[in-house]
């Protein structure tokens, strides 16, 4: 596995590769878990050359967020990537991607200011900016993103459409632990009590899915009223619980019936202790 730190060298290498073969790309912030590994396995099915990036992107963290303490386990990550047969690991420094004088950012519009964006101002601007840079550097034909970060995936689909990026964005289903908790690098922050409480998230998602398929005439507010107590039962603190519609994740009214919505989708953000966890589920009858 080739490991490159320089954006310039990585870009030249990828452009050379692109002449011979297609490229699939998995962007990450490291601390790789089974969820990331599944994305990489999917990448290997899609193209002969697979590139992974590890970069903890300061632009997407707020001033009081966990940029400094975000887990960095580069040696372990490298071993996992070697085992999977990744062709190139791109591991730039902050200075390399944001040199002095860097000023441009991508504004993603309304989609980036709802749900998580309402609590993490500029987060999606930071995500969109780094992803555009990484797409340019890697010349990828395919880029794989997990559905756990469904709003992030939607934002990336949006910028890909808006800027006519020649990249096929491939969504990948959320990978879950045995008890249903979505895998996330931030799960490593959870103590035993937090981890126990976090089990309520998949329980709530399952209930929401069942309610939406068996009682689709009910309103969004009626459904949310059933989900809320399940989430709160073991001490999780709710940041938001919302049902959206359409691929643009538009807000819904409390009186909208689930069956009247196009692509209804439930989003959850909670705190387990001091750790923020997010998850989501489609409420569409067909998915
Ligand atoms: O999902 C992540 O790990 C990050 O947001 C991403 C897509 C690598 C951009 O920094």
Coordinates of C-alpha atoms and ligand atoms in Angstrom, one line a residue:
X1 CA 0.0 0.0 0.0
X2 CA 1.3 3.4 -1.0
X3 CA 1.1 6.0 1.7
X4 CA 1.2 9.7 0.6
X5 CA 1.0 12.8 2.6
X6 CA 1.4 15.4 -0.1
X7 CA -1.8 16.5 -1.9
X8 CA 0.3 17.4 -5.0
X9 CA 2.0 14.0 -5.2
X10 CA -1.3 12.2 -4.5
X11 CA -3.1 14.2 -7.2
X12 CA -0.4 13.4 -9.8
X13 CA -0.4 9.7 -8.8
X14 CA -4.2 9.4 -9.0
X15 CA -4.3 11.2 -12.4
X16 CA -1.8 8.7 -13.8
X17 CA -3.8 5.8 -12.4
X18 CA -7.0 7.2 -13.8
X19 CA -5.7 6.8 -17.4
X20 CA -5.5 3.1 -16.9
X21 CA -8.3 2.3 -14.5
X22 CA -11.3 3.5 -12.6
X23 CA -10.9 4.6 -9.0
X24 CA -13.1 4.1 -5.9
X25 CA -12.5 6.3 -2.9
X26 CA -13.5 6.1 0.8
X27 CA -12.8 9.3 2.8
X28 CA -12.4 8.8 6.5
X29 CA -11.2 10.5 9.6
X30 CA -9.4 7.4 10.8
X31 CA -10.0 5.2 13.9
X32 CA -11.4 2.7 11.4
X33 CA -14.1 0.3 12.5
X34 CA -16.1 -2.5 10.8
X35 CA -18.3 0.2 9.2
X36 CA -15.4 1.8 7.4
X37 CA -14.0 -1.6 6.4
X38 CA -17.4 -2.5 4.8
X39 CA -17.2 0.7 2.8
X40 CA -13.7 -0.3 1.6
X41 CA -14.9 -3.8 0.7
X42 CA -17.7 -2.2 -1.4
X43 CA -15.0 0.1 -3.0
X44 CA -13.0 -3.0 -4.0
X45 CA -16.1 -4.4 -5.8
X46 CA -16.5 -1.1 -7.7
X47 CA -13.1 -0.4 -9.1
X48 CA -9.6 -1.9 -9.6
X49 CA -7.9 1.0 -7.7
X50 CA -9.0 1.8 -4.1
X51 CA -8.0 4.9 -2.3
X52 CA -8.7 5.7 1.4
X53 CA -8.0 9.0 3.0
X54 CA -7.4 9.6 6.7
X55 CA -7.8 13.3 7.7
X56 CA -9.3 14.8 10.8
X57 CA -10.7 17.8 9.1
X58 CA -10.6 20.9 11.4
X59 CA -13.0 22.8 9.2
X60 CA -16.0 20.6 10.1
X61 CA -15.5 20.9 13.9
X62 CA -17.0 23.7 16.0
X63 CA -14.9 25.6 18.6
X64 CA -16.2 23.5 21.5
X65 CA -16.2 20.2 19.7
X66 CA -13.8 17.2 19.9
X67 CA -11.2 18.0 17.2
X68 CA -8.3 17.8 19.6
X69 CA -9.5 14.6 21.3
X70 CA -10.8 12.8 18.2
X71 CA -9.2 9.4 18.3
X72 CA -6.0 9.1 16.1
X73 CA -4.7 5.5 15.8
X74 CA -2.7 5.7 12.5
X75 CA -0.6 2.6 13.0
X76 CA -3.6 0.4 13.7
X77 CA -5.5 1.9 10.8
X78 CA -2.6 1.2 8.4
X79 CA -2.6 -2.5 9.3
X80 CA -6.3 -2.8 8.6
X81 CA -6.0 -1.1 5.3
X82 CA -3.0 -3.2 4.3
X83 CA -5.0 -6.4 5.1
X84 CA -7.9 -5.2 2.8
X85 CA -5.5 -4.5 -0.1
X86 CA -6.0 -0.8 -0.4
X87 CA -3.8 0.7 -3.1
X88 CA -3.3 4.2 -1.7
X89 CA -3.7 5.7 1.7
X90 CA -3.8 9.5 1.5
X91 CA -2.8 11.0 4.9
X92 CA -2.2 14.7 4.6
X93 CA -1.4 17.2 7.3
X94 CA -3.7 20.2 8.0
X95 CA -1.0 22.5 6.5
X96 CA -1.0 20.5 3.3
X97 CA -4.7 20.8 2.7
X98 CA -5.2 24.2 4.2
X99 CA -2.0 26.1 3.6
X100 CA -1.6 29.7 4.6
X101 CA -3.9 31.8 2.4
X102 CA -6.6 29.2 2.0
X103 CA -10.0 31.0 2.1
X104 CA -12.6 29.3 -0.1
X105 CA -15.5 27.4 1.4
X106 CA -18.5 25.7 -0.1
X107 CA -21.9 27.0 1.1
X108 CA -24.4 24.2 0.9
X109 CA -27.6 26.2 1.4
X110 CA -30.6 25.2 3.5
X111 CA -29.9 21.5 3.6
X112 CA -26.8 22.2 5.6
X113 CA -28.5 24.3 8.2
X114 CA -31.3 21.9 9.2
X115 CA -31.1 18.9 11.6
X116 CA -27.4 18.6 12.7
X117 CA -26.6 21.8 10.9
X118 CA -28.8 23.7 13.3
X119 CA -26.6 22.6 16.2
X120 CA -23.3 22.5 14.4
X121 CA -23.0 25.8 12.4
X122 CA -20.6 25.5 9.4
X123 CA -20.2 21.8 9.9
X124 CA -21.5 20.8 6.5
X125 CA -19.7 23.7 4.9
X126 CA -16.5 22.1 6.3
X127 CA -17.5 18.6 5.1
X128 CA -18.5 19.8 1.6
X129 CA -15.2 21.8 1.3
X130 CA -13.0 18.9 2.2
X131 CA -14.9 16.3 0.2
X132 CA -14.7 18.5 -2.9
X133 CA -10.9 18.8 -2.4
X134 CA -10.5 15.1 -1.9
X135 CA -12.6 14.3 -5.0
X136 CA -10.3 16.6 -7.0
X137 CA -7.1 15.1 -5.5
X138 CA -8.2 11.5 -6.0
X139 CA -9.9 11.8 -9.4
X140 CA -12.3 9.2 -8.1
X141 CA -15.1 7.7 -10.2
X142 CA -16.9 6.3 -7.2
X143 CA -17.0 7.6 -3.6
X144 CA -18.7 5.5 -0.8
X145 CA -20.4 7.1 2.1
X146 CA -22.2 5.4 5.0
X147 CA -25.9 6.1 5.6
X148 CA -25.3 6.5 9.3
X149 CA -24.4 10.1 8.4
X150 CA -27.4 10.5 6.2
X151 CA -27.5 14.3 6.2
X152 CA -23.8 14.3 5.2
X153 CA -24.5 11.8 2.4
X154 CA -27.4 14.1 1.2
X155 CA -25.1 17.2 1.3
X156 CA -22.5 15.4 -0.8
X157 CA -25.1 14.2 -3.3
X158 CA -26.3 17.8 -3.4
X159 CA -22.9 19.3 -4.2
X160 CA -22.1 16.5 -6.7
X161 CA -25.3 17.5 -8.6
X162 CA -24.8 21.3 -8.1
X163 CA -21.2 21.3 -9.3
X164 CA -21.6 18.5 -12.0
X165 CA -18.9 16.5 -10.3
X166 CA -18.0 13.4 -12.3
X167 CA -18.2 11.2 -9.3
X168 CA -20.8 8.5 -8.6
X169 CA -21.7 8.8 -4.9
X170 CA -22.6 5.3 -3.5
X171 CA -24.6 5.1 -0.3
X172 CA -23.8 2.2 2.0
X173 CA -26.2 0.9 4.7
X174 CA -25.3 1.6 8.3
X175 CA -23.2 -1.1 10.0
X176 CA -24.4 -1.9 13.5
X177 CA -23.1 -3.7 16.6
X178 CA -24.9 -6.8 17.7
X179 CA -27.3 -4.8 19.9
X180 CA -28.1 -2.5 17.0
X181 CA -26.0 0.6 17.9
X182 CA -24.6 2.1 14.8
X183 CA -20.8 1.8 14.6
X184 CA -19.0 5.1 15.0
X185 CA -15.5 6.2 16.0
X186 CA -17.1 8.3 18.7
X187 CA -18.5 5.1 20.4
X188 CA -15.0 4.8 21.9
X189 CA -15.9 7.8 24.2
X190 CA -18.9 5.9 25.8
X191 CA -18.5 4.5 29.3
X192 CA -20.5 1.4 30.3
X193 CA -23.6 3.4 31.5
X194 CA -23.6 5.5 28.3
X195 CA -23.2 2.4 26.2
X196 CA -26.2 0.8 28.0
X197 CA -28.4 3.9 27.5
X198 CA -27.3 4.2 23.8
X199 CA -29.1 0.8 23.2
X200 CA -32.3 2.8 23.3
X201 CA -31.5 4.4 19.9
X202 CA -31.8 1.2 17.8
X203 CA -34.9 0.2 19.8
X204 CA -36.5 3.6 19.0
X205 CA -35.6 3.3 15.3
X206 CA -37.1 -0.2 15.1
X207 CA -40.3 1.1 16.8
X208 CA -40.5 4.0 14.4
X209 CA -40.1 1.7 11.4
X210 CA -42.8 -0.6 12.7
X211 CA -45.2 2.2 13.4
X212 CA -44.6 3.8 10.0
X213 CA -45.3 0.6 8.2
X214 CA -48.3 -0.6 10.3
X215 CA -49.9 2.7 11.1
X216 CA -48.9 5.0 8.2
X217 CA -52.1 7.0 8.6
X218 CA -50.8 8.5 11.9
X219 CA -49.3 11.9 11.9
X220 CA -45.6 12.7 12.4
X221 CA -46.3 14.1 15.8
X222 CA -48.2 11.0 16.9
X223 CA -45.3 8.9 15.8
X224 CA -42.7 11.1 17.5
X225 CA -44.7 11.0 20.7
X226 CA -44.3 7.2 20.8
X227 CA -40.5 7.3 20.0
X228 CA -39.5 10.1 22.5
X229 CA -40.2 8.2 25.8
X230 CA -38.3 5.2 24.4
X231 CA -35.2 7.3 23.8
X232 CA -35.4 9.1 27.1
X233 CA -36.1 5.9 29.2
X234 CA -32.4 5.2 30.2
X235 CA -31.1 8.8 30.6
X236 CA -30.2 9.8 27.1
X237 CA -30.6 13.5 26.5
X238 CA -32.4 14.5 23.3
X239 CA -30.9 17.1 21.0
X240 CA -33.4 16.7 18.2
X241 CA -35.9 14.1 16.9
X242 CA -37.4 15.0 13.5
X243 CA -39.1 13.5 10.5
X244 CA -38.2 15.0 7.2
X245 CA -39.5 14.5 3.6
X246 CA -37.9 14.4 0.1
X247 CA -34.2 13.9 -0.8
X248 CA -33.6 17.5 0.4
X249 CA -34.6 16.5 3.9
X250 CA -37.3 19.1 4.1
X251 CA -39.2 19.8 7.4
X252 CA -42.6 18.2 7.9
X253 CA -45.6 19.6 9.8
X254 CA -46.8 17.9 13.0
X255 CA -50.2 17.2 11.3
X256 CA -48.7 15.5 8.2
X257 CA -49.6 11.9 8.0
X258 CA -46.6 9.6 7.3
X259 CA -48.3 8.0 4.3
X260 CA -48.7 11.5 2.7
X261 CA -44.9 12.1 2.7
X262 CA -42.4 11.4 -0.1
X263 CA -39.3 9.7 1.3
X264 CA -40.2 10.2 5.0
X265 CA -37.0 9.9 7.1
X266 CA -36.5 9.9 10.9
X267 CA -33.4 11.6 12.4
X268 CA -32.2 11.3 16.0
X269 CA -29.5 13.2 17.8
X270 CA -28.9 12.5 21.5
X271 CA -26.3 12.8 24.2
X272 CA -25.2 9.7 26.1
X273 CA -23.3 11.4 28.9
X274 CA -21.2 13.9 27.1
X275 CA -21.0 12.0 23.8
X276 CA -23.2 13.1 21.0
X277 CA -24.7 10.2 18.9
X278 CA -26.8 10.4 15.7
X279 CA -28.8 7.8 13.8
X280 CA -31.6 7.7 11.3
X281 CA -34.0 5.4 9.5
X282 CA -36.1 5.6 6.4
X283 CA -39.8 5.5 7.1
X284 CA -40.7 4.7 3.5
X285 CA -42.9 1.7 3.1
X286 CA -40.7 0.4 0.2
X287 CA -37.2 0.7 1.9
Ligands
LIG1 O1 -17.7 11.0 7.7 C1 -16.5 11.4 7.9 O2 -15.6 10.7 8.4 C2 -16.1 12.8 7.5 O3 -17.1 13.7 7.7 C3 -15.5 12.9 6.0 C4 -16.6 12.5 5.0 C5 -14.3 12.0 5.9 C6 -15.1 14.3 5.7 O4 -14.1 14.8 6.6

